[in-house]
Tab-separated table of C-alpha atoms and ligand atoms in Angstrom:
chain	number	residue	atom	x	y	z
M	1	VAL	CA	0.000	0.000	0.000
M	2	SER	CA	2.707	2.461	0.955
M	3	ALA	CA	4.508	1.778	-2.375
M	4	VAL	CA	1.401	2.753	-4.344
M	5	LEU	CA	0.915	5.895	-2.288
M	6	ASP	CA	4.595	6.815	-2.654
M	7	VAL	CA	4.361	6.648	-6.447
M	8	HIS	CA	1.010	8.245	-7.150
M	9	PRO	CA	0.036	10.944	-4.645
M	10	ALA	CA	0.305	13.934	-6.981
M	11	PRO	CA	-1.875	12.640	-9.866
M	12	ALA	CA	-4.542	11.449	-7.427
M	13	ALA	CA	-4.634	14.782	-5.616
M	14	THR	CA	-4.773	16.701	-8.910
M	15	ALA	CA	-7.637	14.572	-10.180
M	16	ILE	CA	-9.634	15.184	-7.028
M	17	ALA	CA	-8.961	18.919	-7.105
M	18	ALA	CA	-9.971	19.147	-10.770
M	19	THR	CA	-13.230	17.223	-10.497
M	20	THR	CA	-14.601	18.295	-7.088
M	21	ALA	CA	-16.986	21.222	-7.289
M	22	PRO	CA	-17.088	23.612	-4.314
M	23	ALA	CA	-19.692	22.479	-1.768
M	24	PRO	CA	-22.857	24.610	-1.846
M	25	ARG	CA	-23.239	26.752	1.264
M	26	ALA	CA	-26.041	26.016	3.698
M	27	ARG	CA	-29.312	27.728	2.883
M	28	ALA	CA	-30.722	30.005	5.556
M	29	ASP	CA	-33.888	27.883	5.891
M	30	ASP	CA	-31.784	24.699	6.456
M	31	ALA	CA	-30.127	26.329	9.447
M	32	ALA	CA	-33.387	27.731	10.807
M	33	ASP	CA	-35.246	24.383	10.541
M	34	ALA	CA	-32.457	22.131	11.776
M	35	PRO	CA	-33.006	20.706	15.265
M	36	VAL	CA	-30.535	21.907	17.898
M	37	VAL	CA	-28.454	19.744	20.216
M	38	ASP	CA	-26.753	21.491	23.128
M	39	VAL	CA	-23.116	20.723	23.766
M	40	VAL	CA	-21.118	21.059	26.987
M	41	LEU	CA	-17.371	20.902	26.365
M	42	VAL	CA	-15.103	19.838	29.242
M	43	GLY	CA	-11.366	20.444	28.867
M	44	ALA	CA	-12.251	23.399	26.677
M	45	ARG	CA	-8.799	25.032	26.626
M	46	GLY	CA	-6.750	21.827	26.361
M	47	GLN	CA	-5.153	20.774	23.107
M	48	VAL	CA	-8.038	18.597	21.910
M	49	GLY	CA	-10.680	20.936	23.379
M	50	SER	CA	-9.176	23.975	21.646
M	51	ALA	CA	-8.903	22.162	18.304
M	52	LEU	CA	-12.513	21.042	18.719
M	53	ARG	CA	-13.741	24.592	19.376
M	54	ALA	CA	-11.977	25.722	16.197
M	55	LEU	CA	-13.652	22.910	14.244
M	56	LEU	CA	-17.086	23.674	15.724
M	57	ALA	CA	-16.678	27.286	14.607
M	58	ARG	CA	-15.486	26.277	11.124
M	59	GLU	CA	-18.236	23.712	10.495
M	60	ALA	CA	-21.217	25.356	12.235
M	61	ALA	CA	-22.750	27.017	9.175
M	62	ASP	CA	-22.740	23.869	7.041
M	63	LEU	CA	-23.766	21.248	9.617
M	64	PRO	CA	-27.517	21.750	9.065
M	65	ARG	CA	-27.098	20.803	5.401
M	66	ARG	CA	-24.635	17.977	5.921
M	67	ALA	CA	-25.871	16.518	9.222
M	68	GLY	CA	-29.430	17.825	9.429
M	69	LEU	CA	-28.817	19.363	12.864
M	70	ARG	CA	-27.066	22.159	14.721
M	71	LEU	CA	-24.595	21.801	17.575
M	72	ARG	CA	-24.922	24.727	19.998
M	73	LEU	CA	-22.063	25.239	22.448
M	74	ARG	CA	-24.145	25.770	25.560
M	75	ALA	CA	-21.246	25.637	28.050
M	76	ALA	CA	-17.497	25.086	28.188
M	77	PHE	CA	-15.214	24.606	31.145
M	78	ASP	CA	-11.909	23.367	32.498
M	79	ARG	CA	-10.459	23.447	36.008
M	80	ARG	CA	-9.833	27.177	35.782
M	81	GLY	CA	-12.928	28.657	34.201
M	82	LEU	CA	-16.507	28.090	33.084
M	83	ALA	CA	-18.540	29.802	30.369
M	84	GLU	CA	-22.267	29.323	29.826
M	85	ASP	CA	-24.872	30.851	27.544
M	86	PRO	CA	-28.147	29.040	26.814
M	87	ALA	CA	-28.294	30.948	23.500
M	88	GLY	CA	-24.902	29.543	22.485
M	89	LEU	CA	-21.287	30.594	23.082
M	90	ASP	CA	-18.850	31.744	20.433
M	91	PRO	CA	-16.683	28.586	20.185
M	92	LEU	CA	-13.621	30.666	19.353
M	93	ALA	CA	-13.945	33.006	22.326
M	94	PRO	CA	-16.111	31.701	25.167
M	95	ALA	CA	-16.145	34.233	28.014
M	96	PHE	CA	-14.712	32.112	30.846
M	97	ALA	CA	-15.517	33.189	34.400
M	98	PRO	CA	-13.278	31.840	37.174
M	99	ARG	CA	-14.526	28.515	38.581
M	100	ARG	CA	-16.633	28.762	41.744
M	101	GLU	CA	-17.568	26.100	44.268
M	102	GLY	CA	-20.576	24.123	42.957
M	103	ASP	CA	-20.808	25.821	39.546
M	104	TRP	CA	-20.683	22.594	37.522
M	105	PRO	CA	-23.204	20.672	39.681
M	106	ALA	CA	-25.536	23.678	39.373
M	107	LEU	CA	-25.116	23.735	35.582
M	108	ARG	CA	-25.673	19.957	35.428
M	109	ALA	CA	-28.907	20.353	37.405
M	110	ARG	CA	-30.076	23.067	34.974
M	111	LEU	CA	-29.299	20.812	31.989
M	112	GLN	CA	-31.195	17.907	33.557
M	113	ALA	CA	-34.190	20.055	34.432
M	114	GLY	CA	-34.249	21.779	31.031
M	115	GLY	CA	-34.718	18.519	29.145
M	116	ALA	CA	-33.238	19.792	25.846
M	117	PRO	CA	-31.197	17.212	23.919
M	118	THR	CA	-27.725	17.631	25.400
M	119	LEU	CA	-24.292	16.098	24.930
M	120	LEU	CA	-21.264	16.354	27.197
M	121	LEU	CA	-17.923	16.127	25.378
M	122	ASP	CA	-15.142	14.989	27.746
M	123	CYS	CA	-11.788	16.200	26.394
M	124	THR	CA	-9.943	15.723	29.684
M	125	ALA	CA	-7.846	12.864	31.042
M	126	SER	CA	-9.624	13.237	34.383
M	127	ASP	CA	-11.002	10.514	36.659
M	128	ALA	CA	-13.340	13.109	38.213
M	129	ILE	CA	-15.064	13.702	34.860
M	130	ALA	CA	-15.110	9.960	34.072
M	131	ASP	CA	-16.917	9.513	37.422
M	132	GLU	CA	-19.753	11.706	36.088
M	133	VAL	CA	-20.612	9.476	33.127
M	134	PRO	CA	-23.106	7.085	34.800
M	135	ALA	CA	-25.217	9.895	36.285
M	136	LEU	CA	-25.194	11.842	33.015
M	137	LEU	CA	-26.343	8.825	30.994
M	138	ALA	CA	-29.027	8.024	33.571
M	139	ALA	CA	-30.250	11.630	33.273
M	140	GLY	CA	-30.593	11.291	29.484
M	141	ILE	CA	-27.505	13.372	28.691
M	142	GLY	CA	-25.373	11.800	25.950
M	143	VAL	CA	-21.623	11.546	26.489
M	144	VAL	CA	-18.755	11.588	24.002
M	145	ALA	CA	-15.319	10.982	25.520
M	146	ALA	CA	-11.759	11.338	24.278
M	147	ASN	CA	-10.936	10.357	27.878
M	148	LYS	CA	-10.239	6.617	28.259
M	149	ARG	CA	-10.661	6.415	32.007
M	150	ALA	CA	-14.349	5.520	32.293
M	151	ASN	CA	-13.847	2.455	30.080
M	152	ALA	CA	-10.547	1.260	31.564
M	153	ARG	CA	-11.820	0.359	35.044
M	154	ARG	CA	-13.310	-3.010	36.085
M	155	HIS	CA	-15.048	-4.942	33.320
M	156	ALA	CA	-18.280	-4.705	35.330
M	157	ASP	CA	-18.018	-0.873	35.208
M	158	TRP	CA	-17.529	-0.980	31.431
M	159	ALA	CA	-20.552	-3.281	31.063
M	160	ALA	CA	-22.660	-1.118	33.401
M	161	LEU	CA	-22.078	1.947	31.198
M	162	GLN	CA	-23.076	-0.004	28.095
M	163	ALA	CA	-26.242	-1.177	29.843
M	164	LEU	CA	-27.093	2.303	31.170
M	165	ALA	CA	-26.766	3.833	27.712
M	166	ARG	CA	-29.002	1.138	26.232
M	167	ARG	CA	-31.597	1.359	28.998
M	168	HIS	CA	-31.915	5.139	28.755
M	169	ARG	CA	-31.562	5.165	24.937
M	170	VAL	CA	-28.782	7.682	25.231
M	171	PRO	CA	-25.531	7.791	23.226
M	172	TRP	CA	-22.212	6.862	24.882
M	173	ARG	CA	-19.400	7.154	22.316
M	174	TYR	CA	-15.607	7.067	22.732
M	175	GLU	CA	-14.136	6.196	19.317
M	176	THR	CA	-11.095	8.470	19.783
M	177	THR	CA	-9.973	6.727	22.994
M	178	ALA	CA	-8.040	4.199	20.898
M	179	GLY	CA	-6.425	5.144	17.598
M	180	ALA	CA	-7.594	8.810	17.726
M	181	ALA	CA	-9.668	9.388	14.564
M	182	ILE	CA	-8.987	5.945	13.021
M	183	PRO	CA	-12.252	4.007	13.143
M	184	VAL	CA	-11.253	0.976	15.216
M	185	LEU	CA	-13.856	0.637	17.950
M	186	GLY	CA	-16.816	0.767	15.543
M	187	PRO	CA	-15.497	-2.144	13.432
M	188	LEU	CA	-14.653	-4.199	16.569
M	189	ARG	CA	-18.137	-3.551	17.989
M	190	ALA	CA	-19.652	-4.660	14.665
M	191	LEU	CA	-17.693	-7.949	14.840
M	192	ARG	CA	-18.879	-8.551	18.407
M	193	VAL	CA	-22.495	-7.724	17.606
M	194	ARG	CA	-22.601	-10.036	14.586
M	195	GLY	CA	-21.014	-12.829	16.633
M	196	GLU	CA	-17.695	-13.099	14.736
M	197	ARG	CA	-15.222	-14.297	17.370
M	198	VAL	CA	-12.065	-12.177	17.701
M	199	LEU	CA	-9.147	-14.484	18.529
M	200	ARG	CA	-6.344	-11.940	18.863
M	201	LEU	CA	-5.711	-8.211	18.700
M	202	GLU	CA	-2.226	-6.800	18.350
M	203	GLY	CA	-1.263	-3.315	17.456
M	204	VAL	CA	0.809	-0.218	17.665
M	205	LEU	CA	-1.735	1.943	19.433
M	206	SER	CA	0.227	4.773	20.962
M	207	GLY	CA	0.842	7.680	18.600
M	208	SER	CA	3.237	9.182	21.123
M	209	LEU	CA	5.317	6.007	21.629
M	210	SER	CA	5.208	5.281	17.897
M	211	HIS	CA	6.647	8.762	17.377
M	212	VAL	CA	9.329	8.296	20.050
M	213	LEU	CA	10.483	4.911	18.721
M	214	GLY	CA	10.285	6.061	15.091
M	215	ARG	CA	12.490	9.055	15.842
M	216	LEU	CA	14.870	6.935	17.963
M	217	GLN	CA	15.378	4.560	15.033
M	218	ALA	CA	15.976	7.510	12.714
M	219	GLY	CA	18.925	8.465	14.959
M	220	ALA	CA	17.384	10.793	17.578
M	221	ARG	CA	18.165	10.434	21.285
M	222	PHE	CA	15.378	8.752	23.282
M	223	SER	CA	15.055	11.702	25.671
M	224	ASP	CA	14.886	14.220	22.790
M	225	ALA	CA	12.253	12.122	21.016
M	226	VAL	CA	10.090	12.135	24.176
M	227	LEU	CA	10.309	15.917	24.480
M	228	GLU	CA	9.554	16.291	20.777
M	229	ALA	CA	6.440	14.079	21.031
M	230	ARG	CA	5.290	16.174	23.968
M	231	ALA	CA	5.873	19.448	22.094
M	232	LEU	CA	3.815	18.120	19.166
M	233	GLY	CA	0.864	17.441	21.489
M	234	LEU	CA	1.098	13.679	20.965
M	235	THR	CA	1.597	12.635	24.590
M	236	GLU	CA	-0.889	12.387	27.408
M	237	PRO	CA	-1.284	15.539	29.543
M	238	ASP	CA	1.189	13.762	31.870
M	239	PRO	CA	3.734	12.020	29.580
M	240	ARG	CA	4.642	9.613	32.388
M	241	GLU	CA	1.338	7.880	31.554
M	242	ASP	CA	2.821	7.074	28.112
M	243	LEU	CA	6.308	6.124	29.330
M	244	GLY	CA	4.969	3.963	32.153
M	245	GLY	CA	2.761	2.020	29.710
M	246	GLN	CA	-0.487	2.798	31.612
M	247	ASP	CA	-1.983	4.787	28.746
M	248	LEU	CA	-1.313	1.934	26.327
M	249	ALA	CA	-2.757	-0.571	28.805
M	250	ARG	CA	-5.950	1.520	29.033
M	251	LYS	CA	-6.269	1.569	25.230
M	252	LEU	CA	-5.829	-2.184	25.125
M	253	LEU	CA	-8.589	-2.610	27.728
M	254	VAL	CA	-10.956	-0.398	25.720
M	255	LEU	CA	-10.228	-2.263	22.471
M	256	ALA	CA	-10.291	-5.721	24.017
M	257	ARG	CA	-13.661	-5.150	25.658
M	258	GLU	CA	-15.142	-3.802	22.440
M	259	ALA	CA	-13.945	-6.987	20.726
M	260	GLY	CA	-15.588	-9.207	23.347
M	261	PHE	CA	-12.749	-10.040	25.814
M	262	ALA	CA	-13.998	-9.723	29.411
M	263	ILE	CA	-10.588	-8.563	30.573
M	264	GLU	CA	-9.595	-6.860	33.855
M	265	PRO	CA	-6.779	-4.323	34.352
M	266	GLU	CA	-4.667	-6.884	36.240
M	267	ASP	CA	-4.854	-9.240	33.234
M	268	VAL	CA	-2.632	-6.815	31.264
M	269	ARG	CA	1.123	-7.212	31.843
M	270	VAL	CA	2.765	-3.777	31.509
M	271	ARG	CA	6.465	-3.285	30.666
M	272	PRO	CA	7.304	0.423	31.165
M	273	LEU	CA	9.623	2.280	28.770
M	274	ALA	CA	11.284	4.132	31.593
M	275	ALA	CA	11.695	3.444	35.300
M	276	LEU	CA	9.658	6.311	36.721
M	277	ASP	CA	9.398	7.173	40.373
M	278	ASP	CA	7.304	9.719	42.263
M	279	ARG	CA	9.453	12.698	41.324
M	280	PRO	CA	7.762	15.823	39.905
M	281	LEU	CA	7.297	15.740	36.126
M	282	ALA	CA	10.117	18.172	35.315
M	283	ALA	CA	12.616	16.115	37.349
M	284	ALA	CA	11.430	12.856	35.765
M	285	LEU	CA	11.875	14.305	32.258
M	286	ALA	CA	15.275	15.752	33.169
M	287	ALA	CA	16.424	12.257	34.230
M	288	LEU	CA	15.506	10.608	30.909
M	289	PRO	CA	18.927	11.093	29.223
M	290	ARG	CA	20.350	8.425	31.545
M	291	ASP	CA	18.409	5.894	29.395
M	292	ASP	CA	19.612	7.270	26.020
M	293	ALA	CA	22.613	4.975	25.590
M	294	GLY	CA	20.598	1.849	26.422
M	295	TRP	CA	17.880	2.733	23.919
M	296	ALA	CA	20.421	3.593	21.187
M	297	GLU	CA	22.160	0.269	21.758
M	298	TRP	CA	18.882	-1.715	21.606
M	299	ALA	CA	17.830	0.118	18.414
M	300	ALA	CA	21.218	-0.639	16.785
M	301	ARG	CA	21.064	-4.315	17.813
M	302	ALA	CA	17.545	-4.613	16.430
M	303	ALA	CA	18.498	-2.920	13.134
M	304	ALA	CA	21.512	-5.235	12.717
M	305	ALA	CA	19.161	-8.217	13.114
M	306	GLY	CA	16.667	-6.837	10.540
M	307	ARG	CA	14.201	-5.869	13.267
M	308	ARG	CA	12.470	-2.704	14.458
M	309	LEU	CA	11.420	-1.619	17.927
M	310	VAL	CA	7.705	-1.026	18.379
M	311	ALA	CA	5.472	-0.399	21.394
M	312	LEU	CA	3.148	-3.346	20.987
M	313	ALA	CA	-0.144	-4.052	22.739
M	314	ARG	CA	-1.643	-7.514	22.352
M	315	VAL	CA	-4.500	-9.510	23.786
M	316	ASP	CA	-5.906	-12.976	23.304
M	317	ALA	CA	-7.823	-15.438	25.467
M	318	SER	CA	-4.770	-15.851	27.740
M	319	GLY	CA	-4.577	-12.118	28.654
M	320	GLY	CA	-2.900	-8.952	27.479
M	321	GLU	CA	0.513	-7.320	27.472
M	322	VAL	CA	1.998	-3.981	26.476
M	323	GLY	CA	5.637	-3.002	26.022
M	324	VAL	CA	8.417	-2.514	23.490
M	325	VAL	CA	9.387	-5.516	21.349
M	326	ALA	CA	11.716	-5.996	18.361
M	327	LEU	CA	9.593	-7.130	15.400
M	328	ASP	CA	10.790	-8.384	12.047
M	329	ALA	CA	11.239	-5.248	9.913
M	330	ASP	CA	8.868	-6.700	7.275
M	331	ASP	CA	5.995	-7.049	9.743
M	332	PRO	CA	3.164	-4.611	8.869
M	333	LEU	CA	3.229	-3.483	12.503
M	334	ALA	CA	6.924	-2.523	12.147
M	335	ARG	CA	6.664	-0.594	8.874
M	336	LEU	CA	5.086	2.558	10.300
M	337	ALA	CA	5.808	6.261	10.032
M	338	PRO	CA	6.470	8.057	13.347
M	339	GLY	CA	3.101	8.614	15.017
M	340	GLU	CA	1.254	6.040	12.912
M	341	ASN	CA	-1.022	3.425	14.545
M	342	ARG	CA	-1.968	0.041	13.146
M	343	LEU	CA	-4.173	-2.702	14.587
M	344	ARG	CA	-4.148	-6.331	13.438
M	345	VAL	CA	-7.405	-8.133	14.163
M	346	VAL	CA	-7.456	-11.929	13.869
M	347	THR	CA	-10.958	-13.377	13.879
M	348	GLU	CA	-12.356	-16.843	13.306
M	349	PHE	CA	-13.089	-15.835	9.691
M	350	GLN	CA	-10.409	-13.213	9.007
M	351	HIS	CA	-6.954	-14.631	9.669
M	352	ALA	CA	-5.216	-15.215	6.346
M	353	PRO	CA	-4.778	-12.341	5.893
M	354	PRO	CA	-6.103	-10.725	9.077
M	355	LEU	CA	-7.947	-7.420	9.179
M	356	LEU	CA	-5.609	-4.390	9.350
M	357	LEU	CA	-6.780	-0.937	10.458
M	358	GLY	CA	-4.451	2.050	10.550
M	359	GLY	CA	-3.676	5.738	10.198
M	360	PRO	CA	-2.478	8.681	12.292
M	361	GLY	CA	-2.797	7.679	15.943
M	362	ALA	CA	-2.555	10.987	17.785
M	363	GLY	CA	-2.590	14.752	17.475
M	364	PRO	CA	-5.037	17.361	18.722
M	365	GLN	CA	-6.495	18.088	15.295
M	366	VAL	CA	-7.212	14.522	14.185
M	367	THR	CA	-8.525	13.701	17.645
M	368	ALA	CA	-10.830	16.729	17.587
M	369	ALA	CA	-12.070	15.645	14.156
M	370	GLY	CA	-12.839	12.216	15.613
M	371	VAL	CA	-14.651	13.763	18.588
M	372	LEU	CA	-16.736	15.880	16.213
M	373	GLY	CA	-17.636	12.739	14.247
M	374	ASP	CA	-18.714	11.010	17.462
M	375	ALA	CA	-20.639	14.126	18.551
M	376	LEU	CA	-22.595	14.253	15.293
M	377	ALA	CA	-23.477	10.552	15.496
M	378	ALA	CA	-24.455	10.998	19.161
M	379	ALA	CA	-26.547	14.096	18.407
M	380	ARG	CA	-28.404	12.234	15.655
M	381	ALA	CA	-29.030	9.300	18.025
M	382	LEU	CA	-30.378	11.661	20.711
M	383	LEU	CA	-32.758	13.276	18.248
M	384	ASP	CA	-33.870	9.935	16.777
M	385	ALA	CA	-34.557	8.544	20.266
M	386	ARG	CA	-36.886	11.502	20.801
M	387	GLY	CA	-38.505	10.974	17.422
M	388	GLY	CA	-37.067	14.290	16.143
Q	401	NAP	N1	-3.645	14.815	22.289
Q	401	NAP	C1	-3.913	13.737	21.555
Q	401	NAP	O1	-3.323	13.480	20.497
Q	401	NAP	C2	-5.001	12.796	21.981
Q	401	NAP	C3	-5.374	11.693	21.145
Q	401	NAP	C4	-6.409	10.848	21.544
Q	401	NAP	C5	-7.026	11.055	22.771
Q	401	NAP	N2	-6.610	12.102	23.548
Q	401	NAP	C6	-7.255	12.278	24.839
Q	401	NAP	O2	-7.858	13.552	24.904
Q	401	NAP	C7	-7.858	13.997	26.260
Q	401	NAP	C8	-7.279	15.419	26.319
Q	401	NAP	O3	-5.954	15.419	25.832
Q	401	NAP	P1	-5.190	16.796	25.589
Q	401	NAP	O4	-3.945	16.436	24.877
Q	401	NAP	O5	-6.110	17.793	24.990
Q	401	NAP	O6	-4.854	17.212	27.111
Q	401	NAP	P2	-4.591	18.701	27.705
Q	401	NAP	O7	-4.080	19.605	26.649
Q	401	NAP	O8	-3.779	18.528	28.933
Q	401	NAP	O9	-6.040	19.201	28.116
Q	401	NAP	C9	-6.730	18.635	29.198
Q	401	NAP	C10	-7.845	19.566	29.567
Q	401	NAP	O10	-8.652	18.929	30.564
Q	401	NAP	C11	-8.931	19.893	31.588
Q	401	NAP	N3	-9.244	19.206	32.836
Q	401	NAP	C12	-8.490	18.323	33.510
Q	401	NAP	N4	-9.133	17.896	34.613
Q	401	NAP	C13	-10.325	18.527	34.623
Q	401	NAP	C14	-11.441	18.513	35.505
Q	401	NAP	N5	-11.463	17.754	36.598
Q	401	NAP	N6	-12.498	19.320	35.200
Q	401	NAP	C15	-12.504	20.089	34.094
Q	401	NAP	N7	-11.481	20.151	33.227
Q	401	NAP	C16	-10.402	19.368	33.489
Q	401	NAP	C17	-7.679	20.738	31.651
Q	401	NAP	O11	-7.996	21.949	32.277
Q	401	NAP	P3	-6.929	22.840	33.098
Q	401	NAP	O12	-5.954	23.327	32.053
Q	401	NAP	O13	-7.737	23.930	33.702
Q	401	NAP	O14	-6.282	21.917	34.078
Q	401	NAP	C18	-7.397	20.891	30.153
Q	401	NAP	O15	-8.227	21.887	29.590
Q	401	NAP	C19	-7.040	12.965	27.055
Q	401	NAP	O16	-7.906	12.050	27.676
Q	401	NAP	C20	-6.248	12.227	25.985
Q	401	NAP	O17	-5.957	10.895	26.309
Q	401	NAP	C21	-5.643	12.977	23.182
């Protein structure tokens, strides 16, 4: 596939540019008639939240024509500030007031009492926001999360959220929690629902670690590659979550459950990339260069043996594991650009060859695009459930 793309990108792009007519703008009556779904954005000034606000602003005028609905940014907040306007905020410049004790619970009560179709978009990495999901779903408020935490707890918690969403006919979507905007969870859910047994999942699922190892094997120092991934917005808010393997383990739990494995966190063996202690973040990052020589040596040994280092996550009936391994350089999971993700899915029917899903695995913009896709599907589901 990559060979074809390497040879032909320019002609393909030219052909598309030459034959695609500009999209017609939305007509005023489309926008006026389109049903409205209120949106509450949490993590509004983070990397994903900011990119999402920019996208909401860019797409607002055309959504009635393309999606048959309007998304109205009713409220936006983070730990520092909260903005609310029932008539809709300007996504590019919400007027944040400093947070006050009880402001979010009061807003949540207003949303519940108001009864308008409402979605909460969780663009944090916060356990406190993940804790809110059950009550929101039970109150008929749909939830879209880029935050993995609600789905990476006990299997019973994962199953309870699925059941709550079904019982209350309310959307609960989290496609970007594994593979960013690459559709991976939808296809796995479809396999599970149609009864096609998934035997094994293995993949490069961390855009940040894929970037770090890709840069390392292009000659960069390990510590520099980590800082670079962080500067590009590819790491978790706390990059120790990436280096310690916990973020990858959470993704594996989310994917495995979607594919039908009733797996618990302790069933995933985690091999960290760096020995991290309880030091503050800046000190932990400053200590990374002590690992540079070891990583350079491993990368050289792997290259000499025709192998490449990848941060692999795998699960089958015997359990899961995450950590760096040296794969044969010809393996599709080893031939990736820095930042790329790829998932190999082996099912009872698809094994020779297995199903391969891939694309860019991180980045605020692609993640925001994925969250918007989830939000539109969730908004449509909310309206359909109300017969609107
Ligand atoms: N970046 C990516 O490429 C990517 C890809 C896929 C998924 N994700 C997921 O997207 C989420 C956000 O990532 P990010 O890179 O945008 O992180 P970020 O830049 O650190 O932003 C996190 C945001 O969450 C807010 N926040 C944290 N705890 C909160 C709380 N209790 N209540 C309200 N707001 C809270 C922060 O507010 P304050 O600034 O006020 O603390 C900040 O606005 C994470 O779950 C991440 O795993 C990210």
